[in-house]
Coordinates of C-alpha atoms in Angstrom, one line a residue:
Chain V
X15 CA 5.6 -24.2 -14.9
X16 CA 5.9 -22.7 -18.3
X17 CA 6.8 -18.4 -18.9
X18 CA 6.5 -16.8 -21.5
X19 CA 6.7 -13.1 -22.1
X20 CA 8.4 -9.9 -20.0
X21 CA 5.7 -7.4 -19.6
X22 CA 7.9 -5.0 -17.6
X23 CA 11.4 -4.3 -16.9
X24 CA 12.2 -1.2 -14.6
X25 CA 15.4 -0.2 -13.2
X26 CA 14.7 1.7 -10.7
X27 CA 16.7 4.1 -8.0
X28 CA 15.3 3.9 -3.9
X29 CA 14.1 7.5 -4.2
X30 CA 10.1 7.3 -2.5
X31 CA 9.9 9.7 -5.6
X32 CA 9.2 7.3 -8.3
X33 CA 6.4 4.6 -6.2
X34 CA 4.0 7.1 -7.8
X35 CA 5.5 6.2 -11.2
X36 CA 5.5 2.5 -10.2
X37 CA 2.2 2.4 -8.9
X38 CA 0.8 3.6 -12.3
X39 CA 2.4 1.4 -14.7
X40 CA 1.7 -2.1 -12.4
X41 CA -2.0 -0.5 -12.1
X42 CA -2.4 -0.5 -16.0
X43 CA -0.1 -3.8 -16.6
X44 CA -2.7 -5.6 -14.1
X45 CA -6.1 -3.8 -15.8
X46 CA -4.7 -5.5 -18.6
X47 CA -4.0 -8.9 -17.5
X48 CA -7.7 -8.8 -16.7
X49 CA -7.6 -8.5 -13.6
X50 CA -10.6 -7.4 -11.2
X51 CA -10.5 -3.9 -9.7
X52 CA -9.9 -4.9 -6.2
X53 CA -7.4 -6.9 -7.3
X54 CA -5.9 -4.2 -9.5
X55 CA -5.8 -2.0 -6.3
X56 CA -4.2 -5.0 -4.3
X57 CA -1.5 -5.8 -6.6
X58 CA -0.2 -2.2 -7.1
X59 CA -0.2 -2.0 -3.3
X60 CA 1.5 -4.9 -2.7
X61 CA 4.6 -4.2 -5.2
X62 CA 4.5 -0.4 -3.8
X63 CA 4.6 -1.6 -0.1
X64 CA 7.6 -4.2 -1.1
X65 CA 9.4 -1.3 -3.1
X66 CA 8.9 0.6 0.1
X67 CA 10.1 -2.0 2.4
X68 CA 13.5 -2.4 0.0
X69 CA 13.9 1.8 0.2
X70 CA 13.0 1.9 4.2
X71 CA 15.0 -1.9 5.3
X72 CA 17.5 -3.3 2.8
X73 CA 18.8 0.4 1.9
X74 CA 18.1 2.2 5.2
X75 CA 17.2 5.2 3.6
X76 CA 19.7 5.9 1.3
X77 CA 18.7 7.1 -2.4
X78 CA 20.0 5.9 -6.0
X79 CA 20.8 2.6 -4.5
X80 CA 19.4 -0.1 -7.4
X81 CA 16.3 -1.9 -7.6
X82 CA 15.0 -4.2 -10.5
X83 CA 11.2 -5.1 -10.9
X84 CA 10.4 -8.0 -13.4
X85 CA 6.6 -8.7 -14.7
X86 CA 6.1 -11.9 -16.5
X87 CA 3.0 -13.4 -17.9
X88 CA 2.9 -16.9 -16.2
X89 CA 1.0 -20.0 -17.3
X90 CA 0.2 -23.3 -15.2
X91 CA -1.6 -26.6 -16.7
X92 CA -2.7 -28.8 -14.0
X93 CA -5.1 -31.3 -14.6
X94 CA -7.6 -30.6 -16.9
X95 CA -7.5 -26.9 -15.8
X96 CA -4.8 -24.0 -16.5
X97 CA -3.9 -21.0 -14.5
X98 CA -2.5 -18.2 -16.0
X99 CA -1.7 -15.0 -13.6
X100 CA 1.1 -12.0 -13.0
X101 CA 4.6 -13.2 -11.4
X102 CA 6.5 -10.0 -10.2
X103 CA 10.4 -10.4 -9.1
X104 CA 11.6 -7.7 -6.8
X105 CA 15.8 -7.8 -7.4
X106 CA 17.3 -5.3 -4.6
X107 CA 21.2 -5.3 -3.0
X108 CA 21.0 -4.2 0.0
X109 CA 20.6 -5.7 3.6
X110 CA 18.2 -9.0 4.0
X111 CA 15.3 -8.4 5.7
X112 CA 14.6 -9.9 8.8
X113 CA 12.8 -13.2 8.2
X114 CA 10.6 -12.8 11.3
X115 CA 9.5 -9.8 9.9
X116 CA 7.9 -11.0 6.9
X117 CA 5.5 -13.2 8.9
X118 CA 3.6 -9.8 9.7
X119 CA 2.1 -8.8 12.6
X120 CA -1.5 -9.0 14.7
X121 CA -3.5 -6.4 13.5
X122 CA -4.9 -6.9 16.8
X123 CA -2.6 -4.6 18.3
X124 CA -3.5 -0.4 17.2
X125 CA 0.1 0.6 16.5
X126 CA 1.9 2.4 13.5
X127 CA 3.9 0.3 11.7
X128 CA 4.1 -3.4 9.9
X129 CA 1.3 -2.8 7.8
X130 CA 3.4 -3.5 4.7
X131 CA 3.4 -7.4 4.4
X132 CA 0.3 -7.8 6.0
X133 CA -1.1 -5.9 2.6
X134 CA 1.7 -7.4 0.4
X135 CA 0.0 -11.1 1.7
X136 CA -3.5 -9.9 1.4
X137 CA -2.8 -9.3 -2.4
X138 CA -1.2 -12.2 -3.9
X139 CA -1.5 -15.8 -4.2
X140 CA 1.9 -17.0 -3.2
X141 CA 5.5 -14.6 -2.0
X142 CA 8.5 -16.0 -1.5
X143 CA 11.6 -14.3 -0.3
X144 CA 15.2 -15.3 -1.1
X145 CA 18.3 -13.7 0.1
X146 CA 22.4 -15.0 -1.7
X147 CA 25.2 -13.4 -1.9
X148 CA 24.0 -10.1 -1.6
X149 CA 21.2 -10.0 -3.7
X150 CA 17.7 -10.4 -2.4
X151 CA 14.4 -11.2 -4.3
X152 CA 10.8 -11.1 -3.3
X153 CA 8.7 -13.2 -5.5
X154 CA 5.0 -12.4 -6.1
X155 CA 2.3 -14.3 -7.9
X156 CA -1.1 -13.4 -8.6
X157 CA -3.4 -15.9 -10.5
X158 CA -6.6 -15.1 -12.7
X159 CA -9.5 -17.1 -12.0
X160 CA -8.9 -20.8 -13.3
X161 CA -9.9 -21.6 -17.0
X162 CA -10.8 -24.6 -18.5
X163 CA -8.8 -25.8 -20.8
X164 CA -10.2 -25.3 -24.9
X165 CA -10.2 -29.0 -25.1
X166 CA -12.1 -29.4 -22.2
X167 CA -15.0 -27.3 -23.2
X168 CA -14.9 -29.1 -26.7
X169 CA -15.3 -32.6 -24.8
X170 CA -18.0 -31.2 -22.9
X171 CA -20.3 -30.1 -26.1
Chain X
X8 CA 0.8 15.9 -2.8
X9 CA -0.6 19.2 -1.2
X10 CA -1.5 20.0 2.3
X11 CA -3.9 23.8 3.8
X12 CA -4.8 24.2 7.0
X13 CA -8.1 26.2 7.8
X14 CA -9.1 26.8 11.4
X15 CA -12.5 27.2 12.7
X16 CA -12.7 28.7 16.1
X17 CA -11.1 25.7 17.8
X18 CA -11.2 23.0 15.0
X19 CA -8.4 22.9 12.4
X20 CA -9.2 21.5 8.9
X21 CA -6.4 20.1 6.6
X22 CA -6.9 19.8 3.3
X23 CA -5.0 17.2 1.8
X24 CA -4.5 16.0 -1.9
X25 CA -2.6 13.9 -4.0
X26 CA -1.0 10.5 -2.3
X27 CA 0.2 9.9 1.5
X28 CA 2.7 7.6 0.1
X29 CA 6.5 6.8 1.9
X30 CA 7.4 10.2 -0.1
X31 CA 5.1 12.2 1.1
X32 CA 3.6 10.8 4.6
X33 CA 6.7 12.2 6.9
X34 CA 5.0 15.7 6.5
X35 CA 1.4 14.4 6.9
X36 CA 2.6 13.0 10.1
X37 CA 4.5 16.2 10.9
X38 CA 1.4 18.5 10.3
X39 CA -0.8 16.5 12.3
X40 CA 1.5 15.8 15.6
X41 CA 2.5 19.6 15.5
X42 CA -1.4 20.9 15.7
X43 CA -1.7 18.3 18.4
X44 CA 1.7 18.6 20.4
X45 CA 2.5 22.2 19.7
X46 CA -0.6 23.7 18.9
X47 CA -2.8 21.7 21.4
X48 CA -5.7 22.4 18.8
X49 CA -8.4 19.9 19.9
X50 CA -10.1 19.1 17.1
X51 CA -8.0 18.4 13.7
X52 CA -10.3 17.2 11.0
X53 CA -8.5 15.7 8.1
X54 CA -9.8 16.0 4.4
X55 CA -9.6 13.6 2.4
X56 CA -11.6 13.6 -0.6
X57 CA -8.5 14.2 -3.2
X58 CA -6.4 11.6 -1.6
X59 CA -5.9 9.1 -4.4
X60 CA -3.7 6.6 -2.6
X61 CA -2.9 5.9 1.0
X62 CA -0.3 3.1 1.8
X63 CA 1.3 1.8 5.2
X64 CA 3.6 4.8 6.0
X65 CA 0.4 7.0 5.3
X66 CA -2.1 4.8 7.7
X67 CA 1.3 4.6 10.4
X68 CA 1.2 8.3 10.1
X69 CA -3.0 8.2 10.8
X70 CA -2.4 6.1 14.3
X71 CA 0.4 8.1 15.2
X72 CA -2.1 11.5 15.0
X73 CA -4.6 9.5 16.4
X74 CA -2.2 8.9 19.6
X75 CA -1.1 12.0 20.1
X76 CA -4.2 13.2 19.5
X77 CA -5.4 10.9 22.6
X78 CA -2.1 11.9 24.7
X79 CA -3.6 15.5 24.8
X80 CA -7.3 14.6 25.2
X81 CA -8.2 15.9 21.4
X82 CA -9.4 14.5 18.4
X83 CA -8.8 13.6 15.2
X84 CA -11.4 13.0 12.7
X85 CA -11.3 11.7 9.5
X86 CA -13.9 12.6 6.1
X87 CA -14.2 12.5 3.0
X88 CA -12.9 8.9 2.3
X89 CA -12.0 7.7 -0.8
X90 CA -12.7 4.1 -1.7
X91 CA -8.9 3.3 -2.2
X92 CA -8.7 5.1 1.4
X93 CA -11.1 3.5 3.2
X94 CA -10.0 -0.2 1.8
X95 CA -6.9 0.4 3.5
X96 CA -8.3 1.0 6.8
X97 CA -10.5 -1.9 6.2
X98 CA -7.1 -4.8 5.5
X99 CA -5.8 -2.7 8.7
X100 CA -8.8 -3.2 11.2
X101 CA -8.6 0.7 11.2
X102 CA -12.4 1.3 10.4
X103 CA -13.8 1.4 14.0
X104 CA -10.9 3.2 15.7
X105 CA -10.9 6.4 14.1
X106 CA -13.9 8.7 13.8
X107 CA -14.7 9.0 10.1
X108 CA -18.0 11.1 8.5
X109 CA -18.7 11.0 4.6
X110 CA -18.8 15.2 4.9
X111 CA -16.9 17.7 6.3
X112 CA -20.4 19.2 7.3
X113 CA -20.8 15.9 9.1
X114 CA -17.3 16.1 11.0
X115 CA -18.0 19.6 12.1
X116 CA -21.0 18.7 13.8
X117 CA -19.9 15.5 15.7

């Protein structure tokens, strides 16, 4: 697995204030990538329900409390084929969340609440969730539609 | 975001606009359960046409009126969708349990 590039950096406080501000700049950073509209939408959901889950869970509330979001441009080669997508990192220090939590729930069930990972799950190809020494990071990737690779095509003419 | 109220006979319209975000849906949620619990209004028709962005805490907020508004045999009604709105209900299996009308016209009349 090869990155290259930082897109976007943000350090950024728990105040429910600034997801607006969030939402904008991982709307645009995903309209550029190439992504498709829906998926636009579904990304910046995604990283604004996991922001909110850091601000609600892992700091109960509390404001100013430290939160990093990372953006890299990510590039598989696999067989004849390359993927290229959108890896996010979401760096927060607060409490872990509750592994049996992030399975999400039955949306069988009409009640409010633990919506958030069903939407974050719904929006991305692969999240993983890590928790050491007091530092916790959600992991969120997002491919664009496989490409053949330039030598590929070449062959093929 | 911004939230009116406007009251027809026994109907009360809000007017929302901007985004029911985690910022912003604790007062959704407190507008809505007071004209239900306190107010006992029974029909509260929610606009929302300038809603840009909805997000968990905002649809949470949208069963939790919904409830109440069963609790006290009322309703809650929902117009003026937009499509980032209505996607949301859609991921959350929400589409069929609320009543929702394209116009406010349409909402008043159901």
């Amino acid at each position: 697995m090869n990155r290259t590039g930082w897109l976007l950096r943000l350090e950024l406080p728990s105040n429910p204030e600034i997801l607006c501000v969030v939402r904008s700049a991982v709307m645009r950073l995903a309209e550029e990538m190439g992504f498709a509209a829906e998926q636009c939408r579904g990304l910046t959901r995604a990283v604004d329900e996991a922001l909110a889950n850091i601000i609600r869970h892992a700091y109960d509330g509390r404001p100013g409390q430290p939160i990093e979001l990372l953006c890299r441009h990510l590039q598989d080669r696999t067989d004849k084929k390359q993927r290229a997508g959108l890896e996010i990192l979401i760096v927060d220090h607060g409490a872990a969340a509750d592994r049996t939590k992030l399975c999400g729930r039955s949306l069988d069930d009409v009640r409010p609440g633990g919506l958030g990972v069903h939407f974050i799950k719904d929006a991305v190809d692969v999240m993983q969730y890590t928790s050491r020494a007091r530092t916790n990071q959600l992991r969120l990737v997002k491919y664009l539609p496989a490409t053949k690779l330039e030598t590929e095509i070449v062959k093929g003419e | 975001m911004q939230i009116s109220t406007r009251r027809l006979e026994k109907t009360a319209i809000l007017d929302i606009s901007g985004d029911i975000d985690l910022a912003h849906s604790p007062e959704v949620r407190r507008l809505v359960l007071f004209e239900f619990r306190q107010n006992r209004t029974p029909r509260v028709i929610l606009n929302l046409h300038a809603v840009n962005y909805i997000d968990s805490s905002g649809v949470a907020s949208l069963v939790e009126g919904l409830k109440a508004a069963r609790d006290v045999g009322s309703r809650l009604i929902l117009y003026g969708l937009s499509p980032i709105a209505h996607e949301v209900l859609q991921l959350s299996k929400l589409l069929k349990i609320f009543e929702i009308y394209d116009t406010e016209d349409m909402a008043l009349e159901a």
